[in-house]
Amino acid sequence: MDEKLQAFNDRVRGLRAFDAFPKLAPSNTVRSTRGGYSTIFLMVGIFFLVWIEIGGWIDGEIDHQFFVNDQVGKNLQINMDIVVAMPCNFINTNVLDITSDRLLATDYLTYQGINFFIPENYLVNIPGQPIKTPEIDEIMRESLLAEFRELNNDKNSGAPACHIFGSIPVNRVSGDFHITAKGVGYLDRSSVPIASLNFTHVISEFSFGEFYPYLTNPLDFTAKVTKEQKQSYQYYMSVVPTTYKKLGVELQTYQYSLTEQDKLFKDLRLNHIPGIFFKYDFEPISLLIQEKRISFIRFMTRLITICGGIMISFQWFYKSFDQILIFLFGKKFAQRGQEKPKTLLDQDIKTNIE
């Protein structure tokens, strides 16, 4: 029984002494200044890359996808805030789409007589804002829903300019919103004298869908100034439904590209009508912009792989650099700054002293 117990204890001691990853004894390692600096450089590099990877995983990546739009015929609204340099009682506003559905914008918009002015920092007689897709963080930060304030119409105030603002419900098909003068090009009970026409205008807002006042669109903060009475301004817009998704929050917006055309007519007839025309067309595609990130397990696997690859690559580089130094300058030069290894004589002297 004692022999079996002794054999079992020997096996246990053997297992305790077992090392699956054997290491060099301290007496067989050589320290050097170059090796110490290399280790510090390696650790700093790994820390920097790990920091970048963690930041990239937290921020995620932005994914853009295009889909065929299947929402044909769905209604939406056009939001506008425009000042025209003519009295409100001179102005006529209408919407006409390809289904021949005509909408009197007067029933939905608010008209206020004011003095005409152009605010600072507006683009005057310059094409609209550059076309760009806003960053998803900017969209989420500025996506504050709002509504235009409700005021009574004041068309007959006698003010020299008219402030037109509000939202118009329209069909989701190609159409045209226009601002013209009464009796000029269209039949009306009253007619504005040609000498009184002035389609100088300022656009502070022109957007589609829900009204987000802090999101900038191509026509926002622009102005057109003219001294001609028979001037026509035409804006052609291609509208794309755009959905933003981040952290479970979904935001539906509409972006549009813009082409502008100005015309000065010599005479007035059926196709020569001065005014401001907004022609819009909805593209058959929609854009989805969403923030994605890989799973935590995949992220950790990637992080470990990167760190391991850097360490192995650096080890190969260090050995190759050491061999190059030996080849060019000799072994003695390459071993400068190394700690001298202990010899058997040094160990015997230390033992005798103890």
mmCIF file of C-alpha atoms in Angstrom, residues 40-300:
data_model
loop_
_atom_site.group_PDB
_atom_site.id
_atom_site.type_symbol
_atom_site.label_atom_id
_atom_site.label_comp_id
_atom_site.label_asym_id
_atom_site.label_seq_id
_atom_site.Cartn_x
_atom_site.Cartn_y
_atom_site.Cartn_z
ATOM 1 C CA ILE A 40 9.004 49.258 -25.611
ATOM 2 C CA PHE A 41 8.428 50.209 -29.241
ATOM 3 C CA LEU A 42 6.480 46.987 -29.840
ATOM 4 C CA MET A 43 4.219 47.509 -26.810
ATOM 5 C CA VAL A 44 3.511 51.128 -27.770
ATOM 6 C CA GLY A 45 2.631 50.048 -31.316
ATOM 7 C CA ILE A 46 0.310 47.288 -30.102
ATOM 8 C CA PHE A 47 -1.401 49.655 -27.652
ATOM 9 C CA PHE A 48 -1.921 52.217 -30.428
ATOM 10 C CA LEU A 49 -3.438 49.683 -32.824
ATOM 11 C CA VAL A 50 -5.653 48.199 -30.099
ATOM 12 C CA TRP A 51 -6.880 51.713 -29.263
ATOM 13 C CA ILE A 52 -7.738 52.340 -32.926
ATOM 14 C CA GLU A 53 -9.561 49.013 -33.245
ATOM 15 C CA ILE A 54 -11.602 49.619 -30.087
ATOM 16 C CA GLY A 55 -12.563 53.098 -31.299
ATOM 17 C CA GLY A 56 -13.525 51.735 -34.716
ATOM 18 C CA TRP A 57 -15.681 49.019 -33.161
ATOM 19 C CA ILE A 58 -17.467 51.502 -30.888
ATOM 20 C CA ASP A 59 -18.111 53.936 -33.769
ATOM 21 C CA GLY A 60 -19.154 51.174 -36.164
ATOM 22 C CA GLU A 61 -19.126 51.519 -39.943
ATOM 23 C CA ILE A 62 -21.575 53.285 -42.234
ATOM 24 C CA ASP A 63 -23.290 51.031 -44.770
ATOM 25 C CA HIS A 64 -25.049 52.437 -47.870
ATOM 26 C CA GLN A 65 -27.616 50.315 -49.714
ATOM 27 C CA PHE A 66 -29.907 51.116 -52.636
ATOM 28 C CA PHE A 67 -33.307 49.475 -53.066
ATOM 29 C CA VAL A 68 -36.090 49.624 -55.618
ATOM 30 C CA ASN A 69 -38.701 51.990 -54.237
ATOM 31 C CA ASP A 70 -42.131 50.349 -53.951
ATOM 32 C CA GLN A 71 -43.975 53.320 -52.436
ATOM 33 C CA VAL A 72 -45.382 54.744 -55.669
ATOM 34 C CA GLY A 73 -48.457 56.880 -55.068
ATOM 35 C CA LYS A 74 -47.792 57.489 -51.390
ATOM 36 C CA ASN A 75 -48.569 61.023 -50.269
ATOM 37 C CA LEU A 76 -46.070 63.361 -48.655
ATOM 38 C CA GLN A 77 -45.690 67.064 -48.004
ATOM 39 C CA ILE A 78 -43.564 69.872 -49.419
ATOM 40 C CA ASN A 79 -42.217 72.316 -46.833
ATOM 41 C CA MET A 80 -41.291 75.838 -47.864
ATOM 42 C CA ASP A 81 -40.336 79.230 -46.504
ATOM 43 C CA ILE A 82 -40.038 81.762 -49.335
ATOM 44 C CA VAL A 83 -40.110 85.551 -49.605
ATOM 45 C CA VAL A 84 -41.080 87.080 -52.973
ATOM 46 C CA ALA A 85 -40.520 90.766 -53.735
ATOM 47 C CA MET A 86 -44.158 91.384 -54.717
ATOM 48 C CA PRO A 87 -47.285 92.115 -52.676
ATOM 49 C CA CYS A 88 -49.207 89.014 -51.587
ATOM 50 C CA ASN A 89 -52.357 90.045 -53.466
ATOM 51 C CA PHE A 90 -50.351 89.940 -56.731
ATOM 52 C CA ILE A 91 -49.228 86.328 -56.245
ATOM 53 C CA ASN A 92 -50.800 83.063 -57.378
ATOM 54 C CA THR A 93 -49.547 79.651 -56.101
ATOM 55 C CA ASN A 94 -50.582 76.229 -57.421
ATOM 56 C CA VAL A 95 -49.467 72.608 -57.616
ATOM 57 C CA LEU A 96 -50.017 70.498 -60.736
ATOM 58 C CA ASP A 97 -48.817 66.881 -61.067
ATOM 59 C CA ILE A 98 -48.719 64.399 -63.964
ATOM 60 C CA THR A 99 -52.122 63.010 -62.973
ATOM 61 C CA SER A 100 -53.550 66.465 -63.813
ATOM 62 C CA ASP A 101 -54.440 66.861 -60.153
ATOM 63 C CA ARG A 102 -54.376 70.592 -59.420
ATOM 64 C CA LEU A 103 -54.017 71.840 -55.852
ATOM 65 C CA LEU A 104 -54.610 75.402 -54.706
ATOM 66 C CA ALA A 105 -51.650 76.021 -52.420
ATOM 67 C CA THR A 106 -53.462 79.040 -51.010
ATOM 68 C CA ASP A 107 -55.571 76.674 -48.903
ATOM 69 C CA TYR A 108 -52.487 75.310 -47.089
ATOM 70 C CA LEU A 109 -49.848 78.050 -47.057
ATOM 71 C CA THR A 110 -49.629 81.188 -44.955
ATOM 72 C CA TYR A 111 -49.072 84.578 -46.622
ATOM 73 C CA GLN A 112 -47.666 87.510 -44.654
ATOM 74 C CA GLY A 113 -46.890 90.953 -46.075
ATOM 75 C CA ILE A 114 -43.378 92.127 -45.087
ATOM 76 C CA ASN A 115 -40.572 94.392 -46.264
ATOM 77 C CA PHE A 116 -38.191 92.597 -48.596
ATOM 78 C CA PHE A 117 -34.640 91.925 -47.397
ATOM 79 C CA ILE A 118 -31.933 89.329 -47.942
ATOM 80 C CA PRO A 119 -30.331 87.945 -44.751
ATOM 81 C CA GLU A 120 -26.569 87.774 -44.438
ATOM 82 C CA ASN A 121 -24.683 84.652 -45.572
ATOM 83 C CA TYR A 122 -27.342 83.737 -48.155
ATOM 84 C CA LEU A 123 -26.140 82.694 -51.622
ATOM 85 C CA VAL A 124 -27.299 85.459 -53.989
ATOM 86 C CA ASN A 125 -27.591 84.591 -57.704
ATOM 87 C CA ILE A 126 -25.363 81.582 -57.080
ATOM 88 C CA PRO A 127 -26.385 77.945 -57.608
ATOM 89 C CA GLY A 128 -27.740 76.228 -54.492
ATOM 90 C CA GLN A 129 -25.896 74.374 -51.772
ATOM 91 C CA PRO A 130 -23.462 71.628 -52.867
ATOM 92 C CA ILE A 131 -25.142 68.236 -53.133
ATOM 93 C CA LYS A 132 -23.925 65.963 -50.365
ATOM 94 C CA THR A 133 -25.239 63.135 -48.223
ATOM 95 C CA PRO A 134 -25.199 64.287 -44.600
ATOM 96 C CA GLU A 135 -23.349 62.180 -42.046
ATOM 97 C CA ILE A 136 -25.581 59.885 -40.024
ATOM 98 C CA ASP A 137 -24.488 61.506 -36.742
ATOM 99 C CA GLU A 138 -25.367 64.946 -38.127
ATOM 100 C CA ILE A 139 -28.778 63.701 -39.257
ATOM 101 C CA MET A 140 -29.588 62.147 -35.870
ATOM 102 C CA ARG A 141 -28.382 65.249 -34.057
ATOM 103 C CA GLU A 142 -30.361 67.704 -36.188
ATOM 104 C CA SER A 143 -33.494 65.588 -36.684
ATOM 105 C CA LEU A 144 -35.841 67.691 -34.602
ATOM 106 C CA LEU A 145 -39.381 67.574 -35.948
ATOM 107 C CA ALA A 146 -41.222 70.888 -36.163
ATOM 108 C CA GLU A 147 -44.265 72.561 -37.641
ATOM 109 C CA PHE A 148 -44.748 75.999 -39.115
ATOM 110 C CA ARG A 149 -46.441 78.433 -36.788
ATOM 111 C CA GLU A 150 -50.091 79.065 -37.518
ATOM 112 C CA LEU A 151 -50.829 82.685 -38.400
ATOM 113 C CA ASN A 152 -53.706 84.388 -40.119
ATOM 114 C CA ASN A 153 -53.190 85.304 -43.744
ATOM 115 C CA ASP A 154 -52.346 88.949 -44.308
ATOM 116 C CA LYS A 155 -52.435 89.263 -48.099
ATOM 117 C CA ASN A 156 -53.876 92.758 -48.295
ATOM 118 C CA SER A 157 -51.482 94.497 -45.935
ATOM 119 C CA GLY A 158 -50.000 96.614 -48.736
ATOM 120 C CA ALA A 159 -46.441 95.491 -47.878
ATOM 121 C CA PRO A 160 -44.023 95.407 -50.847
ATOM 122 C CA ALA A 161 -43.058 91.738 -50.353
ATOM 123 C CA CYS A 162 -44.811 88.489 -49.445
ATOM 124 C CA HIS A 163 -43.623 85.862 -46.983
ATOM 125 C CA ILE A 164 -44.971 82.431 -48.022
ATOM 126 C CA PHE A 165 -44.482 79.498 -45.654
ATOM 127 C CA GLY A 166 -46.091 76.208 -44.670
ATOM 128 C CA SER A 167 -46.510 72.610 -45.873
ATOM 129 C CA ILE A 168 -48.477 71.340 -48.876
ATOM 130 C CA PRO A 169 -49.717 67.711 -49.153
ATOM 131 C CA VAL A 170 -48.944 66.312 -52.619
ATOM 132 C CA ASN A 171 -49.078 62.984 -54.421
ATOM 133 C CA ARG A 172 -45.817 61.096 -54.645
ATOM 134 C CA VAL A 173 -45.577 61.570 -58.408
ATOM 135 C CA SER A 174 -43.844 64.072 -60.654
ATOM 136 C CA GLY A 175 -45.284 67.529 -60.297
ATOM 137 C CA ASP A 176 -44.769 71.258 -60.397
ATOM 138 C CA PHE A 177 -45.230 73.885 -57.699
ATOM 139 C CA HIS A 178 -45.202 77.389 -59.148
ATOM 140 C CA ILE A 179 -45.447 80.971 -57.993
ATOM 141 C CA THR A 180 -46.789 83.289 -60.677
ATOM 142 C CA ALA A 181 -48.568 86.625 -60.962
ATOM 143 C CA LYS A 182 -52.346 86.789 -61.185
ATOM 144 C CA GLY A 183 -53.649 87.071 -64.724
ATOM 145 C CA VAL A 184 -50.196 86.660 -66.310
ATOM 146 C CA GLY A 185 -50.189 83.480 -68.362
ATOM 147 C CA TYR A 186 -53.312 82.203 -66.607
ATOM 148 C CA LEU A 187 -56.923 83.334 -66.586
ATOM 149 C CA ASP A 188 -57.837 85.183 -63.407
ATOM 150 C CA ARG A 189 -60.433 87.653 -62.239
ATOM 151 C CA SER A 190 -57.687 90.252 -61.783
ATOM 152 C CA SER A 191 -54.490 90.956 -63.660
ATOM 153 C CA VAL A 192 -51.174 92.332 -62.421
ATOM 154 C CA PRO A 193 -49.547 95.040 -64.594
ATOM 155 C CA ILE A 194 -46.377 93.836 -66.296
ATOM 156 C CA ALA A 195 -44.451 96.782 -64.838
ATOM 157 C CA SER A 196 -45.259 95.540 -61.315
ATOM 158 C CA LEU A 197 -43.759 92.066 -61.807
ATOM 159 C CA ASN A 198 -40.703 91.244 -59.720
ATOM 160 C CA PHE A 199 -39.783 87.632 -59.013
ATOM 161 C CA THR A 200 -36.756 88.387 -56.891
ATOM 162 C CA HIS A 201 -37.016 85.859 -54.068
ATOM 163 C CA VAL A 202 -35.340 84.400 -50.997
ATOM 164 C CA ILE A 203 -35.614 80.691 -50.093
ATOM 165 C CA SER A 204 -34.980 79.753 -46.465
ATOM 166 C CA GLU A 205 -36.510 76.264 -46.652
ATOM 167 C CA PHE A 206 -37.559 73.882 -49.387
ATOM 168 C CA SER A 207 -37.787 70.212 -48.466
ATOM 169 C CA PHE A 208 -39.885 67.082 -48.869
ATOM 170 C CA GLY A 209 -41.429 64.801 -46.258
ATOM 171 C CA GLU A 210 -41.428 65.537 -42.538
ATOM 172 C CA PHE A 211 -40.277 69.039 -41.658
ATOM 173 C CA TYR A 212 -36.816 69.019 -40.043
ATOM 174 C CA PRO A 213 -35.848 72.700 -39.866
ATOM 175 C CA TYR A 214 -32.208 72.053 -38.900
ATOM 176 C CA LEU A 215 -31.412 69.803 -41.865
ATOM 177 C CA THR A 216 -29.931 71.752 -44.771
ATOM 178 C CA ASN A 217 -31.221 71.171 -48.307
ATOM 179 C CA PRO A 218 -29.747 72.372 -51.635
ATOM 180 C CA LEU A 219 -32.190 75.296 -51.973
ATOM 181 C CA ASP A 220 -31.983 76.454 -48.367
ATOM 182 C CA PHE A 221 -30.464 79.903 -47.738
ATOM 183 C CA THR A 222 -30.384 80.972 -51.379
ATOM 184 C CA ALA A 223 -31.676 84.091 -53.138
ATOM 185 C CA LYS A 224 -32.237 85.296 -56.688
ATOM 186 C CA VAL A 225 -32.285 88.997 -57.556
ATOM 187 C CA THR A 226 -33.485 90.489 -60.840
ATOM 188 C CA LYS A 227 -34.526 93.882 -62.203
ATOM 189 C CA GLU A 228 -36.431 92.365 -65.121
ATOM 190 C CA GLN A 229 -40.208 91.942 -65.099
ATOM 191 C CA LYS A 230 -40.391 88.971 -67.496
ATOM 192 C CA GLN A 231 -37.963 86.766 -65.587
ATOM 193 C CA SER A 232 -38.547 83.052 -65.004
ATOM 194 C CA TYR A 233 -36.698 80.847 -62.494
ATOM 195 C CA GLN A 234 -36.952 77.078 -62.871
ATOM 196 C CA TYR A 235 -35.686 74.538 -60.347
ATOM 197 C CA TYR A 236 -35.555 70.868 -61.401
ATOM 198 C CA MET A 237 -35.320 68.435 -58.501
ATOM 199 C CA SER A 238 -34.700 64.675 -58.460
ATOM 200 C CA VAL A 239 -35.969 63.340 -55.119
ATOM 201 C CA VAL A 240 -34.649 60.147 -53.475
ATOM 202 C CA PRO A 241 -36.264 58.711 -50.305
ATOM 203 C CA THR A 242 -33.502 58.215 -47.737
ATOM 204 C CA THR A 243 -33.714 56.207 -44.512
ATOM 205 C CA TYR A 244 -31.185 56.537 -41.678
ATOM 206 C CA LYS A 245 -30.793 53.839 -39.007
ATOM 207 C CA LYS A 246 -28.643 54.001 -35.895
ATOM 208 C CA LEU A 247 -28.924 52.170 -32.563
ATOM 209 C CA GLY A 248 -32.489 51.106 -33.321
ATOM 210 C CA VAL A 249 -33.600 54.624 -34.296
ATOM 211 C CA GLU A 250 -35.029 54.999 -37.817
ATOM 212 C CA LEU A 251 -35.421 58.331 -39.589
ATOM 213 C CA GLN A 252 -37.242 58.826 -42.910
ATOM 214 C CA THR A 253 -36.105 61.782 -45.032
ATOM 215 C CA TYR A 254 -36.019 62.876 -48.671
ATOM 216 C CA GLN A 255 -32.905 64.162 -50.417
ATOM 217 C CA TYR A 256 -32.866 65.822 -53.803
ATOM 218 C CA SER A 257 -30.398 66.893 -56.435
ATOM 219 C CA LEU A 258 -30.916 70.258 -58.089
ATOM 220 C CA THR A 259 -30.603 71.787 -61.543
ATOM 221 C CA GLU A 260 -31.393 75.483 -62.076
ATOM 222 C CA GLN A 261 -32.379 77.429 -65.168
ATOM 223 C CA ASP A 262 -33.119 81.148 -65.563
ATOM 224 C CA LYS A 263 -35.024 82.546 -68.524
ATOM 225 C CA LEU A 264 -35.752 86.111 -69.601
ATOM 226 C CA PHE A 265 -38.684 86.384 -72.012
ATOM 227 C CA LYS A 266 -39.084 89.139 -74.588
ATOM 228 C CA ASP A 267 -42.811 88.604 -74.934
ATOM 229 C CA LEU A 268 -45.478 86.748 -72.961
ATOM 230 C CA ARG A 269 -47.401 83.832 -74.419
ATOM 231 C CA LEU A 270 -48.487 80.316 -73.435
ATOM 232 C CA ASN A 271 -45.008 78.860 -72.861
ATOM 233 C CA HIS A 272 -43.412 82.151 -71.841
ATOM 234 C CA ILE A 273 -44.707 82.728 -68.329
ATOM 235 C CA PRO A 274 -42.577 84.621 -65.793
ATOM 236 C CA GLY A 275 -42.525 83.185 -62.294
ATOM 237 C CA ILE A 276 -40.804 80.738 -59.959
ATOM 238 C CA PHE A 277 -41.240 77.063 -60.876
ATOM 239 C CA PHE A 278 -40.250 74.081 -58.728
ATOM 240 C CA LYS A 279 -40.416 70.913 -60.839
ATOM 241 C CA TYR A 280 -39.884 67.704 -58.866
ATOM 242 C CA ASP A 281 -39.553 64.067 -59.874
ATOM 243 C CA PHE A 282 -39.269 61.026 -57.579
ATOM 244 C CA GLU A 283 -36.591 58.474 -58.412
ATOM 245 C CA PRO A 284 -37.601 54.755 -58.488
ATOM 246 C CA ILE A 285 -34.918 53.921 -55.908
ATOM 247 C CA SER A 286 -34.486 54.533 -52.203
ATOM 248 C CA LEU A 287 -31.324 54.828 -50.121
ATOM 249 C CA LEU A 288 -30.696 53.138 -46.771
ATOM 250 C CA ILE A 289 -27.853 54.478 -44.617
ATOM 251 C CA GLN A 290 -27.235 52.568 -41.410
ATOM 252 C CA GLU A 291 -24.541 52.093 -38.815
ATOM 253 C CA LYS A 292 -23.233 48.533 -38.449
ATOM 254 C CA ARG A 293 -20.682 46.854 -36.209
ATOM 255 C CA ILE A 294 -19.373 43.299 -35.948
ATOM 256 C CA SER A 295 -20.221 41.079 -32.967
ATOM 257 C CA PHE A 296 -18.104 41.255 -29.812
ATOM 258 C CA ILE A 297 -16.744 37.713 -30.322
ATOM 259 C CA ARG A 298 -15.619 38.519 -33.862
ATOM 260 C CA PHE A 299 -14.115 41.763 -32.617
ATOM 261 C CA MET A 300 -12.069 39.984 -29.908
#
